[in-house]
mmCIF file of C-alpha atoms and ligand atoms in Angstrom:
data_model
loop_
_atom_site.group_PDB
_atom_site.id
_atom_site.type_symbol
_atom_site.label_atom_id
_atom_site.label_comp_id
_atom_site.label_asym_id
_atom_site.label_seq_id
_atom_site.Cartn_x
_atom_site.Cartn_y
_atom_site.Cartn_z
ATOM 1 C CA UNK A 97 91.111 -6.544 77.225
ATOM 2 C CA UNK A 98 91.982 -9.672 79.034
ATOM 3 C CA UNK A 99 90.451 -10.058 81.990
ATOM 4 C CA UNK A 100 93.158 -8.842 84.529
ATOM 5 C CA UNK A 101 91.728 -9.610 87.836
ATOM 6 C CA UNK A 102 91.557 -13.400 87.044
ATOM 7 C CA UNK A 103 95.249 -13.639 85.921
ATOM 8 C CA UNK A 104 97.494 -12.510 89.449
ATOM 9 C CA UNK A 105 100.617 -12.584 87.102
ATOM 10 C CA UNK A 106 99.232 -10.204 84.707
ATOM 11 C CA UNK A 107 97.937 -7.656 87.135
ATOM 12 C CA UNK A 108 100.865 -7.471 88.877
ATOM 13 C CA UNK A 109 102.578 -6.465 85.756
ATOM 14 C CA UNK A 110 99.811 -4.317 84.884
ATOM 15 C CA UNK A 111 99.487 -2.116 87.996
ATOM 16 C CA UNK A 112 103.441 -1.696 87.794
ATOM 17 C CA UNK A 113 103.560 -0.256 84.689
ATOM 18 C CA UNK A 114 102.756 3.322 84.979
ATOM 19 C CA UNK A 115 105.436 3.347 87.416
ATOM 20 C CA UNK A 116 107.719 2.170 84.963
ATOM 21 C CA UNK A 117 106.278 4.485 82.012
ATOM 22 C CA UNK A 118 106.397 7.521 84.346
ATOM 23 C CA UNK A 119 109.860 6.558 85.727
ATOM 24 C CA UNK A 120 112.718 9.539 85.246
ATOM 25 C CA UNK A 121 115.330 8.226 82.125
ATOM 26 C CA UNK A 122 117.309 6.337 82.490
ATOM 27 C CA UNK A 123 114.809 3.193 83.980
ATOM 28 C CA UNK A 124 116.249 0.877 86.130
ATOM 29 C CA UNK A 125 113.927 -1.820 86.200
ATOM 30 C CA UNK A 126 114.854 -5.125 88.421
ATOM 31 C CA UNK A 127 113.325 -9.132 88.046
ATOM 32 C CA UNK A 128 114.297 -10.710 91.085
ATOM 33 C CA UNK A 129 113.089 -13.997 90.568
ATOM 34 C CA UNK A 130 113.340 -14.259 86.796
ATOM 35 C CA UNK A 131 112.397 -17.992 86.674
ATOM 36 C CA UNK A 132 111.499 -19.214 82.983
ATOM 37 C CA UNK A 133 111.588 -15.508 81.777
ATOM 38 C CA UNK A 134 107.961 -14.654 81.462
ATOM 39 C CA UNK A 135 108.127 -11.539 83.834
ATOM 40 C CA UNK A 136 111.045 -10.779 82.248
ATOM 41 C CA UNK A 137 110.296 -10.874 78.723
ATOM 42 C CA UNK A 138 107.233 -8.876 79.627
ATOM 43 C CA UNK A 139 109.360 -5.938 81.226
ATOM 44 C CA UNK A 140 111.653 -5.737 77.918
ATOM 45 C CA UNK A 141 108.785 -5.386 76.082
ATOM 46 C CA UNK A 142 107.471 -2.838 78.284
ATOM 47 C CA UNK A 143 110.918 -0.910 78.380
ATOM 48 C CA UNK A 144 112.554 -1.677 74.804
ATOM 49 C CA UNK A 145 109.710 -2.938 72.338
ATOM 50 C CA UNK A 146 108.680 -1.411 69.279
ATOM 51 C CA UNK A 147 105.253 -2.444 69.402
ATOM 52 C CA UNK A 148 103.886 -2.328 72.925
ATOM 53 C CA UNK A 149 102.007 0.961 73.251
ATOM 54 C CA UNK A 150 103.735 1.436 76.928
ATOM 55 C CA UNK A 151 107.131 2.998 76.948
ATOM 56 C CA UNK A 152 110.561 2.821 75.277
ATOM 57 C CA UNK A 153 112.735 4.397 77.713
ATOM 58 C CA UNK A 154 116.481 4.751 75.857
ATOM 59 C CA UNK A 155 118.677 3.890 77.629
ATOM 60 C CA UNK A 156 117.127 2.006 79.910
ATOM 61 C CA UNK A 157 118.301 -1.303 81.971
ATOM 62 C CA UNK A 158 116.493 -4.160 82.735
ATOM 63 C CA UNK A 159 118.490 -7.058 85.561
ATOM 64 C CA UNK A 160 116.971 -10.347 85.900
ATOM 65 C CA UNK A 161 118.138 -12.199 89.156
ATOM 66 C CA UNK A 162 117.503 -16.260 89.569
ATOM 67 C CA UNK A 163 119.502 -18.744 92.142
ATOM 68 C CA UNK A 164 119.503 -21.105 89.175
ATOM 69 C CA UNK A 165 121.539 -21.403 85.669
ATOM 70 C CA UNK A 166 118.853 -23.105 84.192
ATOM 71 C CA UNK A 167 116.492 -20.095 84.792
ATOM 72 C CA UNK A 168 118.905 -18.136 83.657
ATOM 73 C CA UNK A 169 119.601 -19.499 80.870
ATOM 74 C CA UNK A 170 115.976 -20.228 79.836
ATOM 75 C CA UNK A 171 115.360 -16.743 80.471
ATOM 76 C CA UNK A 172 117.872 -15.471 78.168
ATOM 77 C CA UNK A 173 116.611 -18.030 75.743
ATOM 78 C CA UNK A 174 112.883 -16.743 75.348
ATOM 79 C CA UNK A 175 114.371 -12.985 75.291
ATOM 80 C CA UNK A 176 116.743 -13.983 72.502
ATOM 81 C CA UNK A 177 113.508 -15.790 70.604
ATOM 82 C CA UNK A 178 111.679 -13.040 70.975
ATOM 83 C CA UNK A 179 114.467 -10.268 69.483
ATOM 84 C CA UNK A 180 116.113 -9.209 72.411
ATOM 85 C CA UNK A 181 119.444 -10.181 71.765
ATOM 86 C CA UNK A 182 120.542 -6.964 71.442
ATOM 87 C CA UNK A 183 119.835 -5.756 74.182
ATOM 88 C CA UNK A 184 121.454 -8.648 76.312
ATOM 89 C CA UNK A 185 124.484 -8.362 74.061
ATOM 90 C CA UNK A 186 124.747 -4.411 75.257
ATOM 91 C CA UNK A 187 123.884 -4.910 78.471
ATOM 92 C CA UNK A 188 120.699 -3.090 78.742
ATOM 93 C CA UNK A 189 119.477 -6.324 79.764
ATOM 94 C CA UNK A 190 121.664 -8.196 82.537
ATOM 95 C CA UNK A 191 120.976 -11.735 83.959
ATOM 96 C CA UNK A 192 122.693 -12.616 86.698
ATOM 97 C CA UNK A 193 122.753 -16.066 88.692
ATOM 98 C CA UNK A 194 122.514 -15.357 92.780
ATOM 99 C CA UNK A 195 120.370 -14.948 95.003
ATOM 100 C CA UNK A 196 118.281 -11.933 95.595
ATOM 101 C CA UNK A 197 119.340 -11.683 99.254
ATOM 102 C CA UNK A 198 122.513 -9.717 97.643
ATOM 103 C CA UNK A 199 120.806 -7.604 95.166
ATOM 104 C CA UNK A 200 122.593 -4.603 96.006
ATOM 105 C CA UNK A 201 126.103 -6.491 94.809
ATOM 106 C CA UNK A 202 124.092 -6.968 91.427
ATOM 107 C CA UNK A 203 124.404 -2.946 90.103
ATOM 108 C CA UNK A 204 126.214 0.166 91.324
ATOM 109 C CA UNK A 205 125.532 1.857 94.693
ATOM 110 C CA UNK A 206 123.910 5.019 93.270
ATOM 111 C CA UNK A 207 121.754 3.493 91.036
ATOM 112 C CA UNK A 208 118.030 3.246 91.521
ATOM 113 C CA UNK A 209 115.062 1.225 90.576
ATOM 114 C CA UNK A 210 112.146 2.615 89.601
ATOM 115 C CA UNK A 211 110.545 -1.121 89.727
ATOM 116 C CA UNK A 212 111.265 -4.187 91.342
ATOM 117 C CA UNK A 213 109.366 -7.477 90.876
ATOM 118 C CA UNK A 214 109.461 -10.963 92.717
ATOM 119 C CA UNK A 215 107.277 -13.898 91.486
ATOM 120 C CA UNK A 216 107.698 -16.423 94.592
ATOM 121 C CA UNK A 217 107.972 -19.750 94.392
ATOM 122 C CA UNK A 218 109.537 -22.454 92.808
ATOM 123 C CA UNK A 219 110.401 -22.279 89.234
ATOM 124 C CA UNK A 220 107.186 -24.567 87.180
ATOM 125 C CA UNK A 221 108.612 -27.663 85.811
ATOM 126 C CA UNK A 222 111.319 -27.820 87.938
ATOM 127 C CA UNK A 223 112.677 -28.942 91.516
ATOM 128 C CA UNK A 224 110.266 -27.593 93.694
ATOM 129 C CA UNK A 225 112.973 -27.953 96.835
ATOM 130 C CA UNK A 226 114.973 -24.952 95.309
ATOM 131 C CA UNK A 227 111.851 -22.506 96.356
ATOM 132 C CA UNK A 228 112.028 -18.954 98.033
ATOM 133 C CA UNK A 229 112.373 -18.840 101.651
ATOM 134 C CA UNK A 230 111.330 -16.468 104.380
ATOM 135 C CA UNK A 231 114.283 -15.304 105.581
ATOM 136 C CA UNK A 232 116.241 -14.822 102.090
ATOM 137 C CA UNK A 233 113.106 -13.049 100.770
ATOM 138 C CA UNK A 234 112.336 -10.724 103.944
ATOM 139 C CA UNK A 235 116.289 -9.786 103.282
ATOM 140 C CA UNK A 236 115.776 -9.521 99.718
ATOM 141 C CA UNK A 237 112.367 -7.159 99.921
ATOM 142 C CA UNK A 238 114.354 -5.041 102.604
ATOM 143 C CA UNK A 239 117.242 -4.729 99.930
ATOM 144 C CA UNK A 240 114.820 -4.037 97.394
ATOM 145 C CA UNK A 241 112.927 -1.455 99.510
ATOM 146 C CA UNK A 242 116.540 0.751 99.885
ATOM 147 C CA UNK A 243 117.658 0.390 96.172
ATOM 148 C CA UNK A 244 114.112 1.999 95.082
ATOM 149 C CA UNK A 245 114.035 5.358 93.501
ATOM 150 C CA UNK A 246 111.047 7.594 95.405
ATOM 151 C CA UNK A 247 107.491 6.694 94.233
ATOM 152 C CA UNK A 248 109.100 3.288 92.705
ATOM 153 C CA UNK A 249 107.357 0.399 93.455
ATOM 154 C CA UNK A 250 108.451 -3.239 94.935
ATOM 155 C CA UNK A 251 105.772 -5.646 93.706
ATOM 156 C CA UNK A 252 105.824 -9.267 95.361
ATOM 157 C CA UNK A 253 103.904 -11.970 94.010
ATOM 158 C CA UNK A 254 102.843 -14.764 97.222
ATOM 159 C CA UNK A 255 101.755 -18.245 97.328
ATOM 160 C CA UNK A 256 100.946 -19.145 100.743
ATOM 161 C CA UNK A 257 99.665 -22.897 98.871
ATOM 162 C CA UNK A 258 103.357 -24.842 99.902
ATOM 163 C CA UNK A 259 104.656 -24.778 103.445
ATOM 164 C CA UNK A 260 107.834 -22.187 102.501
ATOM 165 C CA UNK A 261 105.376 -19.935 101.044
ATOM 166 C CA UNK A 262 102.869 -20.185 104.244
ATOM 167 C CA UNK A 263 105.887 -18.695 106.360
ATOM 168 C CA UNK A 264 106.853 -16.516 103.400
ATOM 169 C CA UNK A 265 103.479 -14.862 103.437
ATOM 170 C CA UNK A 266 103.522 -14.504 107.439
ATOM 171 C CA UNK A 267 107.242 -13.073 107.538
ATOM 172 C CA UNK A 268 106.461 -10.740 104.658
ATOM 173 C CA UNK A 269 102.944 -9.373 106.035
ATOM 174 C CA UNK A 270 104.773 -8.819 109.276
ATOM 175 C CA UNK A 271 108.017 -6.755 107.707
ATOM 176 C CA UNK A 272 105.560 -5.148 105.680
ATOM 177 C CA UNK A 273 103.028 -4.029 108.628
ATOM 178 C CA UNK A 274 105.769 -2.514 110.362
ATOM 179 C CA UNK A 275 107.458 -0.056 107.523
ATOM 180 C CA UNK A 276 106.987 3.588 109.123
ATOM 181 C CA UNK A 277 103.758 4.892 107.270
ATOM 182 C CA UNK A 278 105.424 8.589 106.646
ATOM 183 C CA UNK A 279 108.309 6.503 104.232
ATOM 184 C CA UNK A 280 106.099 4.051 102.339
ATOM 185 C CA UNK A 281 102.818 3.183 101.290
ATOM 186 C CA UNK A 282 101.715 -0.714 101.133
ATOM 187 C CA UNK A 283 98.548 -2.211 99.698
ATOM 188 C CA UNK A 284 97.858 -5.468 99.196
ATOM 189 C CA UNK A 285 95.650 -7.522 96.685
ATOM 190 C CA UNK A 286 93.705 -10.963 97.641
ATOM 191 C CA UNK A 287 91.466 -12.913 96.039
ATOM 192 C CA UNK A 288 88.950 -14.180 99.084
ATOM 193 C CA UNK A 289 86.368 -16.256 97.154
ATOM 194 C CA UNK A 290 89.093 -18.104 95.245
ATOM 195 C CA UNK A 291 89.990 -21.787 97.140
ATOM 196 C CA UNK A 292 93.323 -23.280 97.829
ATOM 197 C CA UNK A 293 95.053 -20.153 98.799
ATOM 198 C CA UNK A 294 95.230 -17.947 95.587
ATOM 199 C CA UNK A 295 98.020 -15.840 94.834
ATOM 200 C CA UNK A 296 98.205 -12.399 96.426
ATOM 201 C CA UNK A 297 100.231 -9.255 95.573
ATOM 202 C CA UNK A 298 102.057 -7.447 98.150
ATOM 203 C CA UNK A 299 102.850 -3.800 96.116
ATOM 204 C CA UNK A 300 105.378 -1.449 98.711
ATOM 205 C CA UNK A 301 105.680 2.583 97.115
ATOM 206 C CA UNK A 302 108.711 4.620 98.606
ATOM 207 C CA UNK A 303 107.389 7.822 99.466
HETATM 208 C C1 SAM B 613 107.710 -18.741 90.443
HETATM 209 S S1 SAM B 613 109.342 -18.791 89.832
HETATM 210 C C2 SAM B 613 109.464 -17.285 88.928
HETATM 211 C C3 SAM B 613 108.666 -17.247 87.648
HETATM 212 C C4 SAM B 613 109.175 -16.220 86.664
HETATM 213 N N1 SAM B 613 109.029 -14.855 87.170
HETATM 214 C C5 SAM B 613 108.581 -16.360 85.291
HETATM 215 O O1 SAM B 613 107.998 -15.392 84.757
HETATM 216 O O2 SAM B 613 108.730 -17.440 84.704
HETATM 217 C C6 SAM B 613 110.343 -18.439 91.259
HETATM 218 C C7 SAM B 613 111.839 -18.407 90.967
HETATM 219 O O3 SAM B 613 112.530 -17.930 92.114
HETATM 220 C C8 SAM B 613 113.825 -18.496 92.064
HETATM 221 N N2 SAM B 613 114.505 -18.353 93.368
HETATM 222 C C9 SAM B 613 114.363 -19.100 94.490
HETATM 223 N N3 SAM B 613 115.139 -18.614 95.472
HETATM 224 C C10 SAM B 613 115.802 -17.531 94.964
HETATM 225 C C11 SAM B 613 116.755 -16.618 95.493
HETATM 226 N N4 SAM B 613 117.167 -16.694 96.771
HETATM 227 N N5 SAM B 613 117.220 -15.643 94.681
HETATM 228 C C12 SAM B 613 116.795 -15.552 93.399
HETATM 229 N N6 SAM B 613 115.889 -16.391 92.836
HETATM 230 C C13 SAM B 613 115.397 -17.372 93.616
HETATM 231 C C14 SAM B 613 113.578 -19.936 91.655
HETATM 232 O O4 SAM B 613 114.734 -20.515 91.132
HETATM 233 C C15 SAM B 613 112.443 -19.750 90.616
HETATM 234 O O5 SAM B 613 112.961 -19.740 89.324
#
């Protein structure tokens, strides 16, 4: 087994995945910041591979949100290389280019996620102005916590290393401190011996 705790990515994906495996058919299953496709690709696998020894949930849908075409685009790229076409020919899999703040417009009104992801940030490689912001993100997690299905999970992957992400950390920690106790549960994962302000993981359960 790799060694989980040393790769934040990873775990976060990891410790969502029984809630995807145990989620009632048909999943709904939501990227918010799909980036270069890495989270994404590893959800399909999770929800439509052959191979993966997690789930295949049929039918199932997967939506990957970025603010930029060439994430997009990249994104459908590596899930096409790696035999997904299929599945974003159908539909199962939908990419959509906006901005997570209005991830409600994304999908129908009744329908509910039994997983939500963010990776924070800036997309690696690329123009590190066009980064995640406390205010569209704070909107985006509150969106994120009303389109979850009960005992879903919102996972949110931080890094407090950049200025936006310092006061994308503090806004978060503070919406997140003040959800009512008796309608979710939130734990959060640091890393305190690592320097230079490791990623965290901010995980949010509806009750
Ligand atoms: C760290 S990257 C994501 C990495 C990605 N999950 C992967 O596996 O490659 C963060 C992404 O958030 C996107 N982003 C920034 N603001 C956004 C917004 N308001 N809505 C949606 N995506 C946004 C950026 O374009 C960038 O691609």
């Amino acid at each position: 087994m790799d060694n989980l705790i040393t790769k934040t990515t990873e775990l976060a994906l990891h410790l969502i995945q029984p809630y995807i495996k145990n989620a009632p058919a048909p999943a709904f299953i939501i990227d918010a910041t799909c980036g270069n496709g890495h989270d994404t690709l590893a959800l399909a696998k999770m929800l439509f591979g052959s191979n993966t020894g997690v789930v295949q949930h049929t039918p199932a849908r997967l939506l990957a949100i970025d603010i930029q075409p060439e994430a997009i685009a990249q994104t459908e790229a590596l899930l096409c290389e790696a035999g997904f076409s299929g599945e974003v020919a159908d539909g199962r899999i939908s990419l959509i280019c906006g901005s997570h703040a209005d991830l409600t417009d994304f999908f129908p009104s009744d329908a509910e996620a039994a997983a939500i992801i963010f990776n924070l940030g800036y997309l690696p490689g690329s123009d590190k102005t066009i980064t995640t912001t406390a205010e569209t993100t704070v909107k985006a997690a509150e969106a994120a916590l009303g389109a979850l299905q009960e005992n879903g999970i919102l996972s949110i992957t931080i890094y407090s290393g950049h200025e936006a992400g310092a006061r994308e950390k503090e806004a978060l920690m503070a919406f997140a401190s003040e959800l009512d106790p008796h309608l979710y549960h939130v734990a959060y994962v640091s890393m305190p011996n690592q320097r230079n302000h490791p990623p965290e993981i901010l995980l949010i359960t509806k009750k």
